[in-house]
Every structure is written in C-alpha cells, then in structure tokens.
Coordinates of C-alpha atoms in Angstrom, one line a residue:
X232 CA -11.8 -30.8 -4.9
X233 CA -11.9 -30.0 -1.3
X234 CA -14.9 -27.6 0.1
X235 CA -11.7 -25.4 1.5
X236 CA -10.0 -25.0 -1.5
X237 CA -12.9 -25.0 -3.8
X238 CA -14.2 -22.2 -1.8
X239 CA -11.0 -20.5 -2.0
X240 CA -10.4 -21.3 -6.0
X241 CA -14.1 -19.4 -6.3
X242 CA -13.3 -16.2 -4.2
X243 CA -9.9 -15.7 -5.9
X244 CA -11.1 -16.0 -10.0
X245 CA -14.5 -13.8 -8.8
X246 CA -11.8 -11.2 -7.0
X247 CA -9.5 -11.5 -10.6
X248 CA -12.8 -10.7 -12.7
X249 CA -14.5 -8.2 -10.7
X250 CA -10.6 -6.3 -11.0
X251 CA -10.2 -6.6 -14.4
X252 CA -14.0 -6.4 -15.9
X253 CA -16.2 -4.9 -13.2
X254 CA -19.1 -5.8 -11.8
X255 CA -21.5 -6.1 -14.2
X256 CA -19.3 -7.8 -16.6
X257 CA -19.0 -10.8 -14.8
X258 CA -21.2 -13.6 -14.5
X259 CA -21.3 -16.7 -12.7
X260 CA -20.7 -18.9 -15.6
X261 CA -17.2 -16.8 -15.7
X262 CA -16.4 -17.4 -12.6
X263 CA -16.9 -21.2 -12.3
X264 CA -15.3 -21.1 -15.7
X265 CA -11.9 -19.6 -14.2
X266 CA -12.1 -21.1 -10.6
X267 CA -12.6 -24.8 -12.9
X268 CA -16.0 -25.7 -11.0
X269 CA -19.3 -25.8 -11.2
X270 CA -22.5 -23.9 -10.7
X271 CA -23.4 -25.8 -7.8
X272 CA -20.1 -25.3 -6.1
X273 CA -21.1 -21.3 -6.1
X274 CA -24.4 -22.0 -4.8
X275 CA -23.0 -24.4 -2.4
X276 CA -20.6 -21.9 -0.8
X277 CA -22.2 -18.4 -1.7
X278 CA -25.9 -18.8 -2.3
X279 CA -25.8 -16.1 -5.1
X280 CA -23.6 -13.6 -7.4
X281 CA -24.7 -10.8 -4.7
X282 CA -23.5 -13.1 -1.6
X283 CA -20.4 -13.9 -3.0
X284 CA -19.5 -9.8 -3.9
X285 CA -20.5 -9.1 0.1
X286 CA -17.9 -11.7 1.0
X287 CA -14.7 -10.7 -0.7
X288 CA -15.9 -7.0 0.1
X289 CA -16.3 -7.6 3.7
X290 CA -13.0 -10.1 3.6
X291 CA -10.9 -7.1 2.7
X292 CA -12.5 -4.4 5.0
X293 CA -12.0 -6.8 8.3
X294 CA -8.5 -6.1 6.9
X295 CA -8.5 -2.5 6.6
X296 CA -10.2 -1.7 9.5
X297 CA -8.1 -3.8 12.1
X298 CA -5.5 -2.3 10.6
X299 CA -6.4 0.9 10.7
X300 CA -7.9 0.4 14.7
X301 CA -4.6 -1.2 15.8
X302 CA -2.6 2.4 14.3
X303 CA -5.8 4.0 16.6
X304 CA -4.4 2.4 19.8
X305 CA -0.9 3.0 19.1
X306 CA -1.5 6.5 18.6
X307 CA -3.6 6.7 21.7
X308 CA -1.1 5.1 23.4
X309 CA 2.0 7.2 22.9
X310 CA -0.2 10.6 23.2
X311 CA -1.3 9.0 27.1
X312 CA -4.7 8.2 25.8
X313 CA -5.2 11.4 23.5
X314 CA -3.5 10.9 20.3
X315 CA -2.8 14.2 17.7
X316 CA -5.9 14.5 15.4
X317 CA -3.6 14.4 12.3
X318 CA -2.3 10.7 13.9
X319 CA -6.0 9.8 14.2
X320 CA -6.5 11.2 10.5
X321 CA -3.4 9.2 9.5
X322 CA -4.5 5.8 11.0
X323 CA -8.1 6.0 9.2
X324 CA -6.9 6.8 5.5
X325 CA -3.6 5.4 5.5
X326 CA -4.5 1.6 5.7
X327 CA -6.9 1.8 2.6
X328 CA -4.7 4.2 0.7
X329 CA -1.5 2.2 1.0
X330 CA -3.5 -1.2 0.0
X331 CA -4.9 0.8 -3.1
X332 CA -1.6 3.2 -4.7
X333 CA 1.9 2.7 -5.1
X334 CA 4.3 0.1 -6.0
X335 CA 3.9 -2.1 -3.3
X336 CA 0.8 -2.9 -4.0
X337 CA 1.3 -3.3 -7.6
X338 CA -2.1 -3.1 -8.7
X339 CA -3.0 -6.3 -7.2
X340 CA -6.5 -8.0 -8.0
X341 CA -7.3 -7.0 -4.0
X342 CA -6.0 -3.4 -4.6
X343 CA -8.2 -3.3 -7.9
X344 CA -10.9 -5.0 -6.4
X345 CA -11.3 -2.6 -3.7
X346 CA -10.9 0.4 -6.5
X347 CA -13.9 -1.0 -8.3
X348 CA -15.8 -1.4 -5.1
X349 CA -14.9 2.1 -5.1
X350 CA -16.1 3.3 -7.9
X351 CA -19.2 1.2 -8.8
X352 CA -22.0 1.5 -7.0
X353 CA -23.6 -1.7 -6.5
X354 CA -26.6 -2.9 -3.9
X355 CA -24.2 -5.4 -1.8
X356 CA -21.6 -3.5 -1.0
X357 CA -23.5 -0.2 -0.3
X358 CA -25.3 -2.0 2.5
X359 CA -22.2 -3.3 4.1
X360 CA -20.8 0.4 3.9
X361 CA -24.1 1.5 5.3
X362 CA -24.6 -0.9 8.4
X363 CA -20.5 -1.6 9.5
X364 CA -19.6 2.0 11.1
X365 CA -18.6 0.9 14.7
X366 CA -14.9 1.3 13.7
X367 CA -15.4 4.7 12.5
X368 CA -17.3 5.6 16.0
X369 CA -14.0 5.0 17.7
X370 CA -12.4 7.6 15.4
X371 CA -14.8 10.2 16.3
X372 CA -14.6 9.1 19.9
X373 CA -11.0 9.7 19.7
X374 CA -11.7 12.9 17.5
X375 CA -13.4 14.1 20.8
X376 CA -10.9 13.3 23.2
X377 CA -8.3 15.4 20.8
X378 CA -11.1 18.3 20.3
X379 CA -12.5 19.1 23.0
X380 CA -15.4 21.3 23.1
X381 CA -15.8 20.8 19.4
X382 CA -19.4 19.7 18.3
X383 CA -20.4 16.3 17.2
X384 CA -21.4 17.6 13.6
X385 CA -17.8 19.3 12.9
X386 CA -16.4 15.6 14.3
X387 CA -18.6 13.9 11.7
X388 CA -18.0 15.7 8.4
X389 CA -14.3 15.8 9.5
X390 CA -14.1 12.0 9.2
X391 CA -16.4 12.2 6.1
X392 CA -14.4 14.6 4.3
X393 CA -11.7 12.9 5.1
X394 CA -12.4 9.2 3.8
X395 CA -14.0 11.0 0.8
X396 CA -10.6 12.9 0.2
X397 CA -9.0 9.2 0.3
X398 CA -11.6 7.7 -1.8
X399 CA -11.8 10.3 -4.9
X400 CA -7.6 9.7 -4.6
X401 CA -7.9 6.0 -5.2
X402 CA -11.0 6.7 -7.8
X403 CA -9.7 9.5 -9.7
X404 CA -5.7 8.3 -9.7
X405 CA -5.5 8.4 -13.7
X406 CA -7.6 11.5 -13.9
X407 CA -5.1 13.4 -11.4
X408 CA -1.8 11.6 -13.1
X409 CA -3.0 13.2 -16.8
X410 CA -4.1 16.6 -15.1
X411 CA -0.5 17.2 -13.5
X412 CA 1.2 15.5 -16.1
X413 CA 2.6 13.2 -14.2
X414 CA 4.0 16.0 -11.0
X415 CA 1.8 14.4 -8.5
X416 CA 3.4 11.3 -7.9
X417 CA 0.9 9.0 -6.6
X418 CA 3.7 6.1 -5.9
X419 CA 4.7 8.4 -3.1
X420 CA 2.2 6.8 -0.9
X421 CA 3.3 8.6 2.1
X422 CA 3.3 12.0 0.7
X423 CA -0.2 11.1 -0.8
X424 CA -1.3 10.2 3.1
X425 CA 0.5 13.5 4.6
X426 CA -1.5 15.7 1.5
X427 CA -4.7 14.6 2.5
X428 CA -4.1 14.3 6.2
X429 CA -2.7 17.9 6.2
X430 CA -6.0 19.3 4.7
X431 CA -8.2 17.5 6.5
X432 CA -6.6 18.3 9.8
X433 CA -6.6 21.7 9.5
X434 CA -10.5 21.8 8.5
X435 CA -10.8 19.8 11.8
X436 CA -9.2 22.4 13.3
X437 CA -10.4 25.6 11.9
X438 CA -11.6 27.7 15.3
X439 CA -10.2 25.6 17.9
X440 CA -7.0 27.6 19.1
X441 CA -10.0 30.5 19.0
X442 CA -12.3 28.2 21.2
X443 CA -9.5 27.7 23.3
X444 CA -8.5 31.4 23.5
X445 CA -11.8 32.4 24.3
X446 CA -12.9 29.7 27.0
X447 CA -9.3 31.1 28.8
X448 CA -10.7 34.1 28.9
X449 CA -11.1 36.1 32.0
X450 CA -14.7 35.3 33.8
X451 CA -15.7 32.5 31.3

C-alpha cells in the first residue's frame, strides 16, 4: 500500500471509531484493524494514538476556520470595512454549526467526530484549542471596528458566550430534542444560527445605543 493512501486508510477508520465509540474506546490495534495495516504503519505516519487525534482535529478546524474567515471578509466587505456584529456573529458559529446539525450533514463520521471532540475532554485536543486563537483575534478585531468604544473585556466574553452557545447546541442536541419534544427543530440549521446569533448579538450590544447617546451629548 502506498504511504498516501495508507496514511489516508489510517486517518479515515481512526475518524469512523473515534465517531462511533469515543475516545477512550479506541485503540490502536482497532484502528490498524479497520484501516487493514499494521502497527508500524501508525507509528510510521503518526508517532502515537495522541498524534494521530491532533491531526484529524486540527484537519477539520483548518476547515472551519477558513471558512468561517472567508464569511469575515465578505461581511467586511459589503459593510465598507465594518461589517454588522450579528454578520460577524454569524460567520464565527455558522461554519461549525452547519458541519455538525441538520440533514446535510447527515451525521457524518467528520460531523460526529467533531461532536466528540466536543464533548470529551481529552489532553490533545485541549492544547490545540488552547494555543490556535489567531482566527478568533480577527473576530474581536472586527467586533471593535463594529463597537466602538466598547471595552476589550465585553468584546471577549461576547465571542466566548457565543461559541459556547454553539457548542452546548451541538453537545446537548438530544438533550434539547427530548426537552421540547421535538418543537425545536434542530434540522433548521439556519434558524438554529439566527437563535443563537440573535442572543448573542444583543448581549454584545447591551449599552451601546446608551454609549452612543451619551458621547453625543452636549459638551462631552
């Protein structure tokens, strides 16, 4: 088997297990037992069971987060450079949300990959989410440019509130679906998007047309 496809034969059957079973369900000898190689190849290619979790996770973030910084610009771009915070708010969540609910993406082993990545909290992939925040800089830089005036502090537990409001969505999906008996329709992937945009816009916002009142204000 070539190195290209045997690395590729490894990453899918570890991506298929980690979706179905979890993390700590899976070992090595299960994944070169799917993938139809051996240990070596794995070692070979990935150095260890830790390595090899980093690289899918950080495969399918690259994704998300060009994705979400190419709806960034575009926003950007149509508002002249200074793009509506709920358009900012929209291009952080809706990227991972979309990948994660509703038909389209049909509970794929990258969806439920992601979900478990998610949900279980492994040493890996909390260091990755730890060290790679440059994209999420350019949403509070752009957070700024839409708020002016508004401090630093309020910019940064907007965007955390935020992706935290996306994240206990994609978590907590079956939870929710029992809860409502079935009126919150989380194939309406859109409608999820425009929920949580909606409520975290308007926390963003909270005191700004009252800023802006006051800094109008004669002598100030």
């Amino acid at each position: 088997m070539a190195a290209d496809t045997t690395r590729t034969a490894i990453l899918q059957a570890a991506e298929r297990l980690y979706a179905e079973r979890g993390f700590g369900e899976v070992t090595l000898r299960d994944i070169v037992a799917a993938a139809d190689v051996n240990l070596a190849a794995v070692n070979y290619h990935f150095g260890s069971k830790d390595e090899l979790i980093a690289e899918l996770f950080v495969t399918r973030s690259i994704v998300t987060n060009r994705e979400r910084l190419k709806l960034l610009k575009a926003a950007e771009a149509a508002g002249g450079g200074c793009a509506p915070v709920e358009e900012i708010l929209r291009a952080l969540i809706g990227p991972s949300l979309r990948g994660c609910l509703g038909p389209e993406s049909e509970r794929s082993d990258s969806a439920r990959f992601m979900i478990r990545a998610s949900i279980e909290t492994i040493a890996p992939i909390r260091k990755i989410k730890n060290r790679e925040i440059d994209h999420l800089r350019k949403f509070a830089a752009a957070l700024r440019r839409a708020l002016p005036g508004k401090p630093d502090a309020d910019i940064y537990w907007g965007l955390h509130f935020t992706l935290a409001m996306a994240q206990q969505t994609v978590r907590d999906s079956e939870r929710l679906l029992r809860l409502s008996e079935g009126q919150c329709d989380l194939d309406d992937v859109d409608g999820v998007i425009d929920r949580v945009v909606s409520v975290a816009a308007l926390a963003l916002m909270a005191g700004a047309e009252e800023e802006q009142k006051m800094a109008a204000r004669p002598g100030r």
